[in-house]
mmCIF file of C-alpha atoms and ligand atoms in Angstrom:
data_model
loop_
_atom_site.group_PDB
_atom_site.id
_atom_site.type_symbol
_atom_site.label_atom_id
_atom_site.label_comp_id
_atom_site.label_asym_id
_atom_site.label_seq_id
_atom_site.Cartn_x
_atom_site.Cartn_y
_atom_site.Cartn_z
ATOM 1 C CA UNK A 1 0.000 0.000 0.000
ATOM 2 C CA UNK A 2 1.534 3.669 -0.511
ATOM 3 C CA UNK A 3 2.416 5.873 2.274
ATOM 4 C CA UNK A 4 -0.175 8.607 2.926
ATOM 5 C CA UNK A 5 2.677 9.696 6.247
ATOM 6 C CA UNK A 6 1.409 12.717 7.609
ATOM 7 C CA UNK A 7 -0.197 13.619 4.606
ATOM 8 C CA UNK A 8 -3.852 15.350 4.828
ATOM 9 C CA UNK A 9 -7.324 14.120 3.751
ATOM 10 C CA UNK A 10 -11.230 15.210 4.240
ATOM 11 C CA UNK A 11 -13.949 12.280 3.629
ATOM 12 C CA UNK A 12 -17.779 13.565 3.658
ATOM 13 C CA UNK A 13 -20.021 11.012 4.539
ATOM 14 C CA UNK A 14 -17.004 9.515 6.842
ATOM 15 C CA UNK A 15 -18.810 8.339 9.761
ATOM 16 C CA UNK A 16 -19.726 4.943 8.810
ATOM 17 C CA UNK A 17 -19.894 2.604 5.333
ATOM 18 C CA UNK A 18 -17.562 3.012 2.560
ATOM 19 C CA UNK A 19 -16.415 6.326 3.952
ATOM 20 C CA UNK A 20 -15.630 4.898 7.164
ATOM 21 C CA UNK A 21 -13.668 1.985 5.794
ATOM 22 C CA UNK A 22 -11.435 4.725 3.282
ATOM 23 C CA UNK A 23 -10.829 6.565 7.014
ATOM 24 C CA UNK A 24 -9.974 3.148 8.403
ATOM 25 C CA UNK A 25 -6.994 2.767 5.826
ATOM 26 C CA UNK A 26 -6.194 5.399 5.320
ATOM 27 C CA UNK A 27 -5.097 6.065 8.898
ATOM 28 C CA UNK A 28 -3.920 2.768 8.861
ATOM 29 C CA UNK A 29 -1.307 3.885 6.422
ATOM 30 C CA UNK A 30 0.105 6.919 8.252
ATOM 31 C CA UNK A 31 -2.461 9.939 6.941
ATOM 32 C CA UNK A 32 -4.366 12.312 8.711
ATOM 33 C CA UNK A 33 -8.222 12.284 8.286
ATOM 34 C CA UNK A 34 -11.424 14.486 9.034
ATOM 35 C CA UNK A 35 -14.157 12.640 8.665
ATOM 36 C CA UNK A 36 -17.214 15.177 8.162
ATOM 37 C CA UNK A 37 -20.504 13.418 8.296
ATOM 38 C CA UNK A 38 -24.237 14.271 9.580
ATOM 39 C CA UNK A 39 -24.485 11.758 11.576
ATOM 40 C CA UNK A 40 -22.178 13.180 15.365
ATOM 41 C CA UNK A 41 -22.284 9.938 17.368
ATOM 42 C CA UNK A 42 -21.197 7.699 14.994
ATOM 43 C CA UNK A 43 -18.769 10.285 14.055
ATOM 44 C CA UNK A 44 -17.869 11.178 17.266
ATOM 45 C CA UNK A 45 -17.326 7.426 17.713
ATOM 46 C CA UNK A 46 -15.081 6.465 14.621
ATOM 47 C CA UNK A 47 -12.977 9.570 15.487
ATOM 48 C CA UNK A 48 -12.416 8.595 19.178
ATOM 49 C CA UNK A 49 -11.327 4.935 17.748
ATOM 50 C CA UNK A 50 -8.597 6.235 15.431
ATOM 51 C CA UNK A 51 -7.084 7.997 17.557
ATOM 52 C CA UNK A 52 -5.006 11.449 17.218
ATOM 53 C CA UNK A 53 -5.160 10.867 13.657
ATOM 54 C CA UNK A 54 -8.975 11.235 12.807
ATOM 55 C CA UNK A 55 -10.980 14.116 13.692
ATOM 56 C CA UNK A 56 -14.606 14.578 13.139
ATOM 57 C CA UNK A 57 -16.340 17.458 11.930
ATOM 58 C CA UNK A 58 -20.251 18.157 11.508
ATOM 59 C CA UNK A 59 -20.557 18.451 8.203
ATOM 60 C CA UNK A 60 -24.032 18.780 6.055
ATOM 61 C CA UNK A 61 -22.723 18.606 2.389
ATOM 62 C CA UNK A 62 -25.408 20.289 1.052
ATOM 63 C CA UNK A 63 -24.464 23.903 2.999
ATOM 64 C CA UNK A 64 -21.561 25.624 1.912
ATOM 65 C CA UNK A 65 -20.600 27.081 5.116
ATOM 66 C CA UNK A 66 -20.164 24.257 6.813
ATOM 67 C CA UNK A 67 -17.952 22.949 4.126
ATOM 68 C CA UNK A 68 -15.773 25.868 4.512
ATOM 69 C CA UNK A 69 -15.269 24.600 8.262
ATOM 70 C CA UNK A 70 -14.390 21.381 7.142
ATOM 71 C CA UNK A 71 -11.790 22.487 4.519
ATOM 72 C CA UNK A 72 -10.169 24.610 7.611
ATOM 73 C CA UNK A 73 -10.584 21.998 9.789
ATOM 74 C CA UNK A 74 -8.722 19.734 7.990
ATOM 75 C CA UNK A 75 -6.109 22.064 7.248
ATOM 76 C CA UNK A 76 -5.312 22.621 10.376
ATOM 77 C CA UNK A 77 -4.143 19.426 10.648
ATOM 78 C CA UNK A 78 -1.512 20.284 7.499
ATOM 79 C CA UNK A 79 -1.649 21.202 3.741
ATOM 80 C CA UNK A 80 -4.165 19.121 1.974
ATOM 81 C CA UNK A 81 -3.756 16.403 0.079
ATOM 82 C CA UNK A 82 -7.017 15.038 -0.847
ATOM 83 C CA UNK A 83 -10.669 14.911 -1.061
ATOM 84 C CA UNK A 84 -13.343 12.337 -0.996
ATOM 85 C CA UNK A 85 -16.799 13.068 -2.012
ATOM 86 C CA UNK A 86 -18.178 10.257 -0.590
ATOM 87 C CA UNK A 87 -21.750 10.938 1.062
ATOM 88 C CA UNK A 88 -24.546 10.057 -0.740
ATOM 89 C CA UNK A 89 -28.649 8.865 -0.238
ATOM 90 C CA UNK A 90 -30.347 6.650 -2.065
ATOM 91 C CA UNK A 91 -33.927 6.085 -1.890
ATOM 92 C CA UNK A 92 -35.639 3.095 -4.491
ATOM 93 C CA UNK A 93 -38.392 4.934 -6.157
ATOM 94 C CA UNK A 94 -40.080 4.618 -9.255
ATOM 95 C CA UNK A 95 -40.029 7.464 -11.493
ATOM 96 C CA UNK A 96 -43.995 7.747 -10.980
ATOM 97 C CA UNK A 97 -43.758 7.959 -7.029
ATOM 98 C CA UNK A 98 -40.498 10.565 -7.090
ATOM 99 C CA UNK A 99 -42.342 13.685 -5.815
ATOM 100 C CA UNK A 100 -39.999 17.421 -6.228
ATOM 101 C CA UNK A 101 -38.983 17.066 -2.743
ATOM 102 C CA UNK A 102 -37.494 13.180 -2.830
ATOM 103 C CA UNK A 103 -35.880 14.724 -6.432
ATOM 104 C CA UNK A 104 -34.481 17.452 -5.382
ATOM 105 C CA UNK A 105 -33.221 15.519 -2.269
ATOM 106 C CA UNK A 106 -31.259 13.543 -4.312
ATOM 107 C CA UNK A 107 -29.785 16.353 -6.220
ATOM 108 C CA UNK A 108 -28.774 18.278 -3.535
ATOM 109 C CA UNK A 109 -27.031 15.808 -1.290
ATOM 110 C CA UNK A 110 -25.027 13.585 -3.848
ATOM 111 C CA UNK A 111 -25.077 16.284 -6.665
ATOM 112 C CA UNK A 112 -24.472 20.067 -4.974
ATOM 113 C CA UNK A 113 -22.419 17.916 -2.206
ATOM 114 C CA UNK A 114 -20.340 17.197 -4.376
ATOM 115 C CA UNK A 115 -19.937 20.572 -6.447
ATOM 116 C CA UNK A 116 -19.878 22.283 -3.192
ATOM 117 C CA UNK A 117 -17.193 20.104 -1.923
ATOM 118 C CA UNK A 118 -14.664 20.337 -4.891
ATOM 119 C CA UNK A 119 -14.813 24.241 -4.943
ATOM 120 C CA UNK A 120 -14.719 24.793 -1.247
ATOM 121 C CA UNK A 121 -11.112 22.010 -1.226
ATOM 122 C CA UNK A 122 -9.620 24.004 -4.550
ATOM 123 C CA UNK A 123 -8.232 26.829 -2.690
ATOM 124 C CA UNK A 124 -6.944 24.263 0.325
ATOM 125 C CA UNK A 125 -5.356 22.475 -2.508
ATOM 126 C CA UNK A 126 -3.610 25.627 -4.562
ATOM 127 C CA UNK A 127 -1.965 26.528 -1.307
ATOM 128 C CA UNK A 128 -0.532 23.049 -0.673
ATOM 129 C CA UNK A 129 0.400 22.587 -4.016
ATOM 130 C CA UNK A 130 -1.848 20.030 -5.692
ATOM 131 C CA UNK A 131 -4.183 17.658 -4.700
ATOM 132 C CA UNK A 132 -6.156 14.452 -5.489
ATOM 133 C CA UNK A 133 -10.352 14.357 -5.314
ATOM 134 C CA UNK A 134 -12.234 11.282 -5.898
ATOM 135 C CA UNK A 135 -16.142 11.457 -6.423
ATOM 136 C CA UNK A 136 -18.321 8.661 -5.052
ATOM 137 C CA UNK A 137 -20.286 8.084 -8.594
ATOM 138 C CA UNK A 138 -21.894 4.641 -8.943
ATOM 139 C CA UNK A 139 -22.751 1.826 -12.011
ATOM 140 C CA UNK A 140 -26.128 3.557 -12.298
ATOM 141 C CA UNK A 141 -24.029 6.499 -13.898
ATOM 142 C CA UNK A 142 -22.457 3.981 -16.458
ATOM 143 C CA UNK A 143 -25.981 1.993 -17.173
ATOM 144 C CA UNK A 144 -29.048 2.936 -14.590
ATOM 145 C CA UNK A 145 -31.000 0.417 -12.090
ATOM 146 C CA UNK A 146 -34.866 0.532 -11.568
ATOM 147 C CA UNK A 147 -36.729 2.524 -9.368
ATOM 148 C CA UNK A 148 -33.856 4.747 -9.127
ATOM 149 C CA UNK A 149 -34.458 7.799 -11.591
ATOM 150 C CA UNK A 150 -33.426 10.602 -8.891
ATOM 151 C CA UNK A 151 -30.156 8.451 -8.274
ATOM 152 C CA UNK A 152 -28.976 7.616 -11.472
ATOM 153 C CA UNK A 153 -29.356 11.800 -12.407
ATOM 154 C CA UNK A 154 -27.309 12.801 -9.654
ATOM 155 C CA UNK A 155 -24.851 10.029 -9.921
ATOM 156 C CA UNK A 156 -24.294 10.605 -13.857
ATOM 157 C CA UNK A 157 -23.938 14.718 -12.704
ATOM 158 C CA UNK A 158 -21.444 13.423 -10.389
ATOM 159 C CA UNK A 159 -19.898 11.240 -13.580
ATOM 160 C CA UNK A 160 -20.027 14.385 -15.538
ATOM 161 C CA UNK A 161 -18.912 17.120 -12.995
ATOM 162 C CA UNK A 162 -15.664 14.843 -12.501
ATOM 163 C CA UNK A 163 -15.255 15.062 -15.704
ATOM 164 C CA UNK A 164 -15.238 18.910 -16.155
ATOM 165 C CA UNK A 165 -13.417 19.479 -13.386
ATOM 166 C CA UNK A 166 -10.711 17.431 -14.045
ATOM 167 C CA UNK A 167 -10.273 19.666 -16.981
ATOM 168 C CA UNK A 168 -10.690 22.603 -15.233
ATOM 169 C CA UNK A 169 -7.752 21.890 -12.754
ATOM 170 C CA UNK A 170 -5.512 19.720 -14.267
ATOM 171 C CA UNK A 171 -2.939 22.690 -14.751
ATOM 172 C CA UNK A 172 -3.347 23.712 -11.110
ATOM 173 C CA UNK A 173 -2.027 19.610 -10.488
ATOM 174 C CA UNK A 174 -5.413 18.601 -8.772
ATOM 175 C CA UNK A 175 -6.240 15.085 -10.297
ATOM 176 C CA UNK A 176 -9.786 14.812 -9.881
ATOM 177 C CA UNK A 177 -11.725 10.887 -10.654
ATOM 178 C CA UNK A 178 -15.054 8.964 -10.311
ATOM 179 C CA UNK A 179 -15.558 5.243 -8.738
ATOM 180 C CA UNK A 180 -18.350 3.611 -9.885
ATOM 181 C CA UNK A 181 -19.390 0.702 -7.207
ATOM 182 C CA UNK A 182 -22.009 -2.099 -7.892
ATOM 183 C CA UNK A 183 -23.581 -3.076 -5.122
ATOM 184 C CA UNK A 184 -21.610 -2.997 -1.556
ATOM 185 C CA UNK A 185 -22.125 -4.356 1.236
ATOM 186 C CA UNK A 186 -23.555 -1.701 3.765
ATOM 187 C CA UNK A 187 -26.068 0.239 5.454
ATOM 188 C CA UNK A 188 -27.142 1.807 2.224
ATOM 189 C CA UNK A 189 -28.603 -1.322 0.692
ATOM 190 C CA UNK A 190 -30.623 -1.924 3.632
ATOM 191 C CA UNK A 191 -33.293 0.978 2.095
ATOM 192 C CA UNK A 192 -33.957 -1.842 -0.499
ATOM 193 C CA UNK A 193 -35.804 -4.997 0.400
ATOM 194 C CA UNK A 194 -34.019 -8.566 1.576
ATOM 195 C CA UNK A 195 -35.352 -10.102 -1.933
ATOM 196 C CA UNK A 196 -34.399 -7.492 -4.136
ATOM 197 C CA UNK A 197 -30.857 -7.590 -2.922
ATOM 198 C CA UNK A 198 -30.674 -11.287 -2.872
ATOM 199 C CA UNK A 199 -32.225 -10.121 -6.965
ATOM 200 C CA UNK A 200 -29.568 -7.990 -7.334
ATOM 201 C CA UNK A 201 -26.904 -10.359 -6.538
ATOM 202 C CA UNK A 202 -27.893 -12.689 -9.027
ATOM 203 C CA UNK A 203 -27.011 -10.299 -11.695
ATOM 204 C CA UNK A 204 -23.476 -9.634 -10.492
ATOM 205 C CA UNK A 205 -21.283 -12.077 -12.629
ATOM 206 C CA UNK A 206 -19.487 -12.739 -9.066
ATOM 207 C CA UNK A 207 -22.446 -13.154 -7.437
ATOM 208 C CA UNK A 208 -21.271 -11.401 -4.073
ATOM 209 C CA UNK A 209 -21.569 -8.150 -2.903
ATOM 210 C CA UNK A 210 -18.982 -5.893 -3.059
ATOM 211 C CA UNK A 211 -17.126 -5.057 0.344
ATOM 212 C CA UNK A 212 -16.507 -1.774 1.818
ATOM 213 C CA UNK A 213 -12.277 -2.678 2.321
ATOM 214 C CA UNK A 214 -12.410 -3.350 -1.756
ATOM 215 C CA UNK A 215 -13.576 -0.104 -2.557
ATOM 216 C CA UNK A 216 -11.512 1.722 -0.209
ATOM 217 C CA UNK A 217 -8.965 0.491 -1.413
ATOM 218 C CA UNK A 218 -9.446 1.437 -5.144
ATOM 219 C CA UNK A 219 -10.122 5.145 -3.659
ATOM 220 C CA UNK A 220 -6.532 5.342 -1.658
ATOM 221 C CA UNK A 221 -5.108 4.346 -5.454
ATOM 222 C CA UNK A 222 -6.972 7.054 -6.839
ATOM 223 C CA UNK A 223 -5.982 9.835 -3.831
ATOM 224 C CA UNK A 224 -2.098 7.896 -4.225
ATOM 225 C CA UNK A 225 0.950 9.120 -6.452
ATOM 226 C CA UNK A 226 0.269 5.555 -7.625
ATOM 227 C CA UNK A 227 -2.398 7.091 -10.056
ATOM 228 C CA UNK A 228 -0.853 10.029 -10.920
ATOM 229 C CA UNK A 229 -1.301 9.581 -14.706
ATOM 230 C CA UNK A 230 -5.094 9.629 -13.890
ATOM 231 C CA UNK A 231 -7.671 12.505 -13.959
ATOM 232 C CA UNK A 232 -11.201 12.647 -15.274
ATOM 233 C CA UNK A 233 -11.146 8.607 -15.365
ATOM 234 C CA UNK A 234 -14.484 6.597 -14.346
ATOM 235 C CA UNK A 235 -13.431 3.579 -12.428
ATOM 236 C CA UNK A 236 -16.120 0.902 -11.905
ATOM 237 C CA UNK A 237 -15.964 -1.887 -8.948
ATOM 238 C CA UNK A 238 -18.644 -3.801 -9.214
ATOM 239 C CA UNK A 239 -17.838 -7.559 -9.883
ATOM 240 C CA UNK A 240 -17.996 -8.159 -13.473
ATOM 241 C CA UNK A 241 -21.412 -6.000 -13.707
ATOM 242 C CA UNK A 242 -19.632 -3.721 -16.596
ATOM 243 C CA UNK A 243 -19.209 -6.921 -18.470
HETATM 244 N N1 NAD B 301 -23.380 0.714 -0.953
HETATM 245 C C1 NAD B 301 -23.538 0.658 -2.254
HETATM 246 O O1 NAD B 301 -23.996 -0.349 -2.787
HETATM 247 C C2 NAD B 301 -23.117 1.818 -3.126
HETATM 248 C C3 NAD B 301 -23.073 1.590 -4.518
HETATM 249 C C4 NAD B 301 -22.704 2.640 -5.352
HETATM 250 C C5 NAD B 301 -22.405 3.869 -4.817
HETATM 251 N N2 NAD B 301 -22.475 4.068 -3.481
HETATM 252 C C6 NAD B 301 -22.156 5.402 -2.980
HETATM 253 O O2 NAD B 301 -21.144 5.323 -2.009
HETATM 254 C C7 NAD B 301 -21.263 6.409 -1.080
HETATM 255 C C8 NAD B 301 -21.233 5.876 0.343
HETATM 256 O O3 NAD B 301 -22.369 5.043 0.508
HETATM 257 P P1 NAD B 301 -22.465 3.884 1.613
HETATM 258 O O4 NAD B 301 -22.806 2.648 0.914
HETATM 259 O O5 NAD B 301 -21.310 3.942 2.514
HETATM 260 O O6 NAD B 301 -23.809 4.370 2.341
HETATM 261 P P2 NAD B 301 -24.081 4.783 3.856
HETATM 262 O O7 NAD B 301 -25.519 5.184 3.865
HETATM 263 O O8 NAD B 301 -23.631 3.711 4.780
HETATM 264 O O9 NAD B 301 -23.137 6.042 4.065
HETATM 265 C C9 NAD B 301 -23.437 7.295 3.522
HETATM 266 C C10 NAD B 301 -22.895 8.336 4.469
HETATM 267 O O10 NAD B 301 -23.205 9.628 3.925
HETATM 268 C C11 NAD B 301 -23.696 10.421 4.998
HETATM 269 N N3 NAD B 301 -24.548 11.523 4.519
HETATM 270 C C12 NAD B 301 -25.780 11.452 3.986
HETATM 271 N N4 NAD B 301 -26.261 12.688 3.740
HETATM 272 C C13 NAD B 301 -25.279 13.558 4.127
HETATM 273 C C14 NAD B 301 -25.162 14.969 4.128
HETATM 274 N N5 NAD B 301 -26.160 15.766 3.688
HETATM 275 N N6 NAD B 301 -24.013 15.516 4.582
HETATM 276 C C15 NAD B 301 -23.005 14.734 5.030
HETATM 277 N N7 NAD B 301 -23.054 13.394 5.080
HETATM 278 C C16 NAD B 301 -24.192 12.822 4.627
HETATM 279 C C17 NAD B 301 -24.476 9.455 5.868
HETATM 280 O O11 NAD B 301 -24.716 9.983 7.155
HETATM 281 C C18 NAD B 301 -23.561 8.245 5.863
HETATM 282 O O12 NAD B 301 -22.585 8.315 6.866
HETATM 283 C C19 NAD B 301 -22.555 7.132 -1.459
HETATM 284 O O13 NAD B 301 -22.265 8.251 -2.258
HETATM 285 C C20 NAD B 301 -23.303 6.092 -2.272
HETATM 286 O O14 NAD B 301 -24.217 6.679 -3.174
HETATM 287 C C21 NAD B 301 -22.822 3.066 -2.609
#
C-alpha cells in the first residue's frame, strides 16, 4: 500500500460505510483524516477509535458554510492532500412515485455535495500545491438500475462534474476521478428490500456483494501518487457488472 505519512485528507459522509472503511486505511497507512458526516455519534465514535489521527467534523454537504469549516478543519491538521466526495442517499423509487422534494433531495445531497465540496477544497489544494479528489459516482451512472431515476441523475452529474473538473484543474495539479461501485455491502442497501438484494446479486457475474475494504482500497489508489497519470477517469468496482 503507498504511504499517505502525515499527509492530509477530508472524507464527507465519513462516519460509517464506505467512507468509514477509506478513514480506516487510510489512517492505517500513516495519513491524517477528518471525517465530516451528519451523523455526530457515529462520528464522534469512529474519530475517538482512530485515535489522534482522525478528527470529526459536523458536516451537512449540502451547505456551503459548513464545508468551509471542514476544509479549515482539515487544514489545520496540514496542507491538503485530498478529497473524498463520498456521502450520498439513495432512496428506491419509481419514477412515478419521485415527488420534487425526494428529487431534489437527491440532487442536492449527492449532486451540490459534491460541487460544493470540490470548490470549497480548490483553494486548500492551490496553497498546498496540488491535490487528489475522488467522487463517489456509482454503475447507475455507467448503465441505470430501476426505481432509481433521482439516483442515477445525480450520480451521472457526479460522472459528468468529474469530468469537467478534471479539466478545469488539471494545470493547477489537482487530479480529480469517479468510482463507480455495484452493489456494496452496507447500510445503504438496507433501504432496499431482503429479496431485491438477494435479486440484485444474481445479476453480479461474481455473485457477491462488493465489500466496503475493496472499494476503499481502489479510492486510496486514486488519492495515491500511484495514479498520478489519472484525472477525469471513471473507475467501476462492481464484480464483473460492466461486463
Ligand atoms: N453501498 C452501495 O452499494 C453503493 C453503490 C454505489 C455507490 N455508493 C455510494 O457510495 C457512497 C457511500 O455510501 P455507503 O454505501 O457507505 O452508504 P451509507 O448510507 O452507509 O453512508 C453514507 C454516508 O453519507 C452520509 N450523509 C448522507 N447525507 C449527508 C449529508 N447531507 N451531509 C453529510 N453526510 C451525509 C451518511 O450519514 C452516511 O454516513 C454514497 O455516495 C453512495 O451513493 C454506494
Amino acid at each position: 500500500m503507498a504511504s499517505f505519512k502525515d499527509q492530509v485528507f477530508l472524507i464527507s459522509g465519513g462516519a460509517r460505510g464506505l467512507g468509514e472503511a477509506q478513514a480506516r486505511q487510510l489512517v492505517a497507512a500513516g495519513a491524517k483524516v477528518v471525517i465530516g458526516d451528519v451523523l455526530v455519534d457515529a462520528g464522534q465514535q469512529l474519530a475517538a477509535e482512530l485515535g489522534a489521527a482522525c478528527v470529526f467534523q459536523p458536516l451537512d454537504v449540502t451547505e456551503e458554510a459548513a464545508w468551509a469549516e471542514a476544509v479549515a478543519r482539515a487544514e489545520a491538521l496540514g496542507p491538503l492532500n485530498g478529497l473524498v466526495n463520498n456521502a450520498g442517499v439513495y432512496t428506491p423509487m419509481s419514477m412515478l412515485d419521485t415527488d420534487t422534494a425526494q428529487f431534489e433531495r437527491h440532487i442536492r445531497v449527492n449532486q451540490l455535495g459534491t460541487f460544493l465540496g470540490m470548490r470549497a477544497a480548490v483553494p486548500a489544494f492551490e496553497r498546498s500545491g496540488g491535490g487528489a479528489i475522488v467522487n463517489m459516482s456509482s454503475t447507475v451512472a455507467l448503465r441505470s438500475a430501476p426505481n432509481s431515476i433521482a439516483y442515477t441523475a445525480s450520480k451521472w452529474a457526479v460522472r459528468g462534474m468529474t469530468k469537467a473538473a478534471a479539466l478545469e484543474l488539471v494545470d493547477r495539479h489537482i487530479r480529480v476521478n469517479s468510482v463507480h461501485p455495484g452493489p456494496i455491502d452496507t447500510d445503504m442497501l438496507s433501504v432496499r428490500s431482503r429479496e431485491d438484494n438477494l435479486r440484485r446479486v444474481q445479476q453480479v457475474p461474481m455473485k457477491r456483494l462488493g465489500t466496503k475494504e475493496e472499494i476503499a482500497r481502489l479510492v486510496l489508489f486514486l488519492l495515491s501518487e500511484d495514479s498520478s497519470y489519472m484525472t477525469g477517469s471513471e473507475v467501476a468496482m462492481d464484480g464483473g457488472a460492466a461486463l
